[in-house]
CSV table of C-alpha atoms in Angstrom, one decimal:
chain,number,residue,atom,x,y,z
A,16,UNK,CA,-40.1,-127.8,39.6
A,17,UNK,CA,-36.5,-128.4,38.5
A,18,UNK,CA,-33.7,-126.5,40.1
A,19,UNK,CA,-30.1,-126.5,38.9
A,20,UNK,CA,-27.6,-125.6,41.1
A,21,UNK,CA,-24.4,-124.6,39.1
A,22,UNK,CA,-21.2,-125.0,41.3
A,23,UNK,CA,-23.2,-127.8,42.8
A,24,UNK,CA,-20.4,-129.8,44.3
A,25,UNK,CA,-18.7,-126.9,46.0
A,26,UNK,CA,-19.2,-126.4,49.8
A,27,UNK,CA,-22.1,-123.8,49.3
A,28,UNK,CA,-23.7,-125.4,46.2
A,29,UNK,CA,-23.7,-128.9,47.6
A,30,UNK,CA,-25.5,-127.4,50.8
A,31,UNK,CA,-27.8,-125.6,48.5
A,32,UNK,CA,-28.7,-128.8,46.5
A,33,UNK,CA,-29.1,-130.8,49.8
A,34,UNK,CA,-31.7,-128.3,51.1
A,35,UNK,CA,-33.6,-128.2,47.6
A,36,UNK,CA,-33.7,-132.0,47.6
A,37,UNK,CA,-34.8,-132.3,51.2
A,38,UNK,CA,-36.7,-129.4,51.9
A,39,UNK,CA,-37.0,-126.8,48.9
A,40,UNK,CA,-40.1,-128.5,47.1
A,41,UNK,CA,-38.2,-129.4,44.1
A,42,UNK,CA,-38.9,-132.4,42.1
A,43,UNK,CA,-35.7,-132.4,40.5
A,44,UNK,CA,-32.1,-130.9,41.6
A,45,UNK,CA,-29.3,-130.6,39.1
A,46,UNK,CA,-26.3,-130.2,40.4
A,47,UNK,CA,-23.8,-129.2,37.9
A,48,UNK,CA,-19.9,-129.6,38.2
A,49,UNK,CA,-16.8,-129.8,36.3
A,50,UNK,CA,-15.6,-133.1,37.6
A,51,UNK,CA,-17.2,-136.8,37.8
A,52,UNK,CA,-15.5,-137.5,41.2
A,53,UNK,CA,-17.0,-134.6,42.8
A,54,UNK,CA,-20.5,-135.1,41.2
A,55,UNK,CA,-20.5,-138.5,42.8
A,56,UNK,CA,-19.2,-137.6,46.2
A,57,UNK,CA,-21.8,-134.8,46.3
A,58,UNK,CA,-24.8,-137.4,45.3
A,59,UNK,CA,-23.7,-139.9,47.8
A,60,UNK,CA,-23.5,-137.1,50.5
A,61,UNK,CA,-27.0,-135.7,49.6
A,62,UNK,CA,-28.5,-139.2,49.4
A,63,UNK,CA,-31.5,-138.4,47.2
A,64,UNK,CA,-33.1,-139.5,44.1
A,65,UNK,CA,-34.2,-136.3,43.2
A,66,UNK,CA,-30.5,-134.9,42.7
A,67,UNK,CA,-29.3,-135.5,38.7
A,68,UNK,CA,-25.7,-134.8,38.0
A,69,UNK,CA,-24.4,-132.8,35.3
A,70,UNK,CA,-20.8,-133.0,34.0
A,71,UNK,CA,-20.5,-129.7,32.6
A,72,UNK,CA,-17.9,-126.6,32.2
A,73,UNK,CA,-19.7,-123.1,32.3
A,74,UNK,CA,-17.2,-121.8,30.0
A,75,UNK,CA,-19.2,-123.7,27.3
A,76,UNK,CA,-21.6,-121.3,26.7
A,77,UNK,CA,-23.7,-123.5,24.1
A,78,UNK,CA,-23.7,-126.6,26.5
A,79,UNK,CA,-24.6,-124.4,29.4
A,80,UNK,CA,-27.4,-122.8,27.8
A,81,UNK,CA,-28.6,-126.1,26.5
A,82,UNK,CA,-28.5,-127.4,30.2
A,83,UNK,CA,-30.1,-124.2,31.5
A,84,UNK,CA,-33.1,-124.4,29.3
A,85,UNK,CA,-34.3,-127.9,31.0
A,86,UNK,CA,-34.8,-126.1,34.4
A,87,UNK,CA,-37.1,-123.7,35.9
A,88,UNK,CA,-34.8,-121.9,38.1
A,89,UNK,CA,-31.1,-121.8,38.7
A,90,UNK,CA,-28.8,-121.2,41.7
A,91,UNK,CA,-25.3,-119.9,40.8
A,92,UNK,CA,-22.7,-120.9,43.4
A,93,UNK,CA,-19.7,-120.6,41.5
A,94,UNK,CA,-16.6,-119.0,43.5
A,95,UNK,CA,-15.3,-116.3,41.5
A,96,UNK,CA,-16.5,-113.4,39.5
A,97,UNK,CA,-15.4,-114.6,36.2
A,98,UNK,CA,-17.2,-117.6,36.0
A,99,UNK,CA,-20.3,-116.0,38.0
A,100,UNK,CA,-20.9,-113.3,35.4
A,101,UNK,CA,-20.5,-116.0,32.7
A,102,UNK,CA,-23.1,-117.9,34.2
A,103,UNK,CA,-25.4,-115.0,35.0
A,104,UNK,CA,-25.0,-113.7,31.0
A,105,UNK,CA,-25.8,-117.5,29.9
A,106,UNK,CA,-28.7,-117.9,32.2
A,107,UNK,CA,-30.3,-114.5,30.9
A,108,UNK,CA,-29.7,-115.8,27.4
A,109,UNK,CA,-31.2,-119.0,28.2
A,110,UNK,CA,-34.4,-117.6,30.0
A,111,UNK,CA,-33.5,-119.2,33.3
A,112,UNK,CA,-34.7,-117.2,36.5
A,113,UNK,CA,-31.7,-117.3,38.7
A,114,UNK,CA,-30.2,-116.3,42.3
A,115,UNK,CA,-26.5,-115.8,42.5
A,116,UNK,CA,-25.1,-116.1,45.6
A,117,UNK,CA,-21.4,-114.4,44.9
A,118,UNK,CA,-21.7,-111.4,47.3
A,119,UNK,CA,-21.2,-109.2,44.0
A,120,UNK,CA,-24.0,-106.9,42.7
A,121,UNK,CA,-23.8,-107.5,39.1
A,122,UNK,CA,-25.2,-104.3,37.8
A,123,UNK,CA,-22.3,-102.2,39.7
A,124,UNK,CA,-19.0,-104.7,39.5
A,125,UNK,CA,-16.5,-104.3,42.2
A,126,UNK,CA,-13.3,-102.7,40.1
A,127,UNK,CA,-11.1,-103.9,42.9
A,128,UNK,CA,-12.0,-107.2,43.5
A,129,UNK,CA,-12.2,-108.5,39.6
A,130,UNK,CA,-10.9,-112.3,40.1
A,131,UNK,CA,-10.2,-112.5,36.2
A,132,UNK,CA,-13.5,-110.6,35.0
A,133,UNK,CA,-13.2,-108.3,32.1
A,134,UNK,CA,-15.9,-106.4,30.3
A,135,UNK,CA,-16.6,-107.3,26.5
A,136,UNK,CA,-14.5,-105.2,24.1
A,137,UNK,CA,-15.7,-101.4,24.2
A,138,UNK,CA,-17.5,-101.5,27.6
A,139,UNK,CA,-16.3,-100.6,30.9
A,140,UNK,CA,-17.5,-103.0,33.9
A,141,UNK,CA,-20.4,-100.7,34.7
A,142,UNK,CA,-21.3,-100.5,31.1
A,143,UNK,CA,-21.3,-104.4,31.4
A,144,UNK,CA,-23.4,-104.8,34.5
A,145,UNK,CA,-26.1,-102.2,33.0
A,146,UNK,CA,-26.0,-104.4,29.7
A,147,UNK,CA,-26.8,-107.7,31.7
A,148,UNK,CA,-29.5,-105.6,33.9
A,149,UNK,CA,-31.3,-104.6,30.4
A,150,UNK,CA,-30.9,-108.1,28.9
A,151,UNK,CA,-32.3,-109.6,31.9
A,152,UNK,CA,-35.2,-107.1,31.9
A,153,UNK,CA,-35.9,-107.2,28.2
A,154,UNK,CA,-35.9,-111.3,28.4
A,155,UNK,CA,-38.2,-110.9,31.5
A,156,UNK,CA,-35.8,-113.0,33.3
A,157,UNK,CA,-35.8,-112.7,37.2
A,158,UNK,CA,-32.5,-112.2,38.6
A,159,UNK,CA,-31.3,-111.9,42.2
A,160,UNK,CA,-27.7,-111.2,42.4
A,161,UNK,CA,-25.5,-110.2,45.2
A,162,UNK,CA,-27.1,-112.8,47.6
A,163,UNK,CA,-24.2,-114.2,49.5
A,164,UNK,CA,-23.8,-113.5,52.9
A,165,UNK,CA,-22.7,-109.7,53.2
A,166,UNK,CA,-24.0,-108.1,51.3
A,167,UNK,CA,-27.2,-110.4,50.4
A,168,UNK,CA,-28.5,-112.2,53.5
A,169,UNK,CA,-27.5,-109.4,55.7
A,170,UNK,CA,-29.4,-106.8,53.6
A,171,UNK,CA,-32.5,-109.2,53.7
A,172,UNK,CA,-32.5,-109.7,57.3
A,173,UNK,CA,-31.6,-106.1,58.3
A,174,UNK,CA,-34.4,-104.9,55.8
A,175,UNK,CA,-37.0,-107.4,57.6
A,176,UNK,CA,-35.8,-106.1,61.2
A,177,UNK,CA,-36.1,-102.5,60.1
A,178,UNK,CA,-39.6,-103.3,59.0
A,179,UNK,CA,-40.3,-105.1,62.1
A,180,UNK,CA,-39.2,-102.7,64.7
A,181,UNK,CA,-39.8,-99.3,62.8
A,182,UNK,CA,-36.2,-98.6,62.6
A,183,UNK,CA,-35.0,-95.9,59.7
A,184,UNK,CA,-31.5,-97.4,59.5
A,185,UNK,CA,-29.3,-100.2,60.6
A,186,UNK,CA,-25.5,-101.4,60.4
A,187,UNK,CA,-24.5,-104.9,59.9
A,188,UNK,CA,-20.8,-106.0,60.2
A,189,UNK,CA,-19.4,-109.3,58.8
A,190,UNK,CA,-16.3,-110.7,57.6
A,191,UNK,CA,-14.2,-114.0,58.0
A,192,UNK,CA,-16.8,-115.3,60.4
A,193,UNK,CA,-16.0,-112.6,63.3
A,194,UNK,CA,-18.4,-109.5,62.9
A,195,UNK,CA,-15.6,-106.8,63.4
A,196,UNK,CA,-15.1,-103.3,61.8
A,197,UNK,CA,-11.7,-103.9,60.7
A,198,UNK,CA,-12.8,-107.2,58.7
A,199,UNK,CA,-15.1,-105.9,56.2
A,200,UNK,CA,-16.8,-102.6,55.5
A,201,UNK,CA,-20.2,-102.2,56.8
A,202,UNK,CA,-23.5,-103.1,54.9
A,203,UNK,CA,-26.0,-100.4,55.4
A,204,UNK,CA,-29.5,-100.6,54.8
A,205,UNK,CA,-32.4,-97.7,54.8
A,206,UNK,CA,-35.9,-98.0,54.4
């Protein structure tokens, strides 16, 4: 299996690449980044001959799509919404199954934390999110999004905990490394 980590030189992306190279069962782990120096630093840190660097700017959809078509799965670890959505849209077009670890649920974009995200002309953000969802289904692309910490891992672990103990509902609180109600809204999970 060949796995591509977009944002593979950032803190989260490089950790994902390290895990994939050592324990993830990937034969090849591509790390995509915009700076040669960062790519080399990440390669040296991971220290595995399974890792292949790719100097690329995700804002170039043609080159990004070409790269994505060389891989079996993608992990999107980009730092903000505009580039994350761009990568999701390109992955769908490339037919690449992907996991996006941004906390955003792409089908319902957060209108208050846009970070430069703009819907295509004539669409609302919800229309845009729905169009990505439909394109993924129509293309047969599996997209797991909103898989950051909270929501994301918090939802998965809460769901598993609910199933194991037979609870009907659970609440997780997370934020800035310190779970506190004032830090971040609670993630609610019900089965």
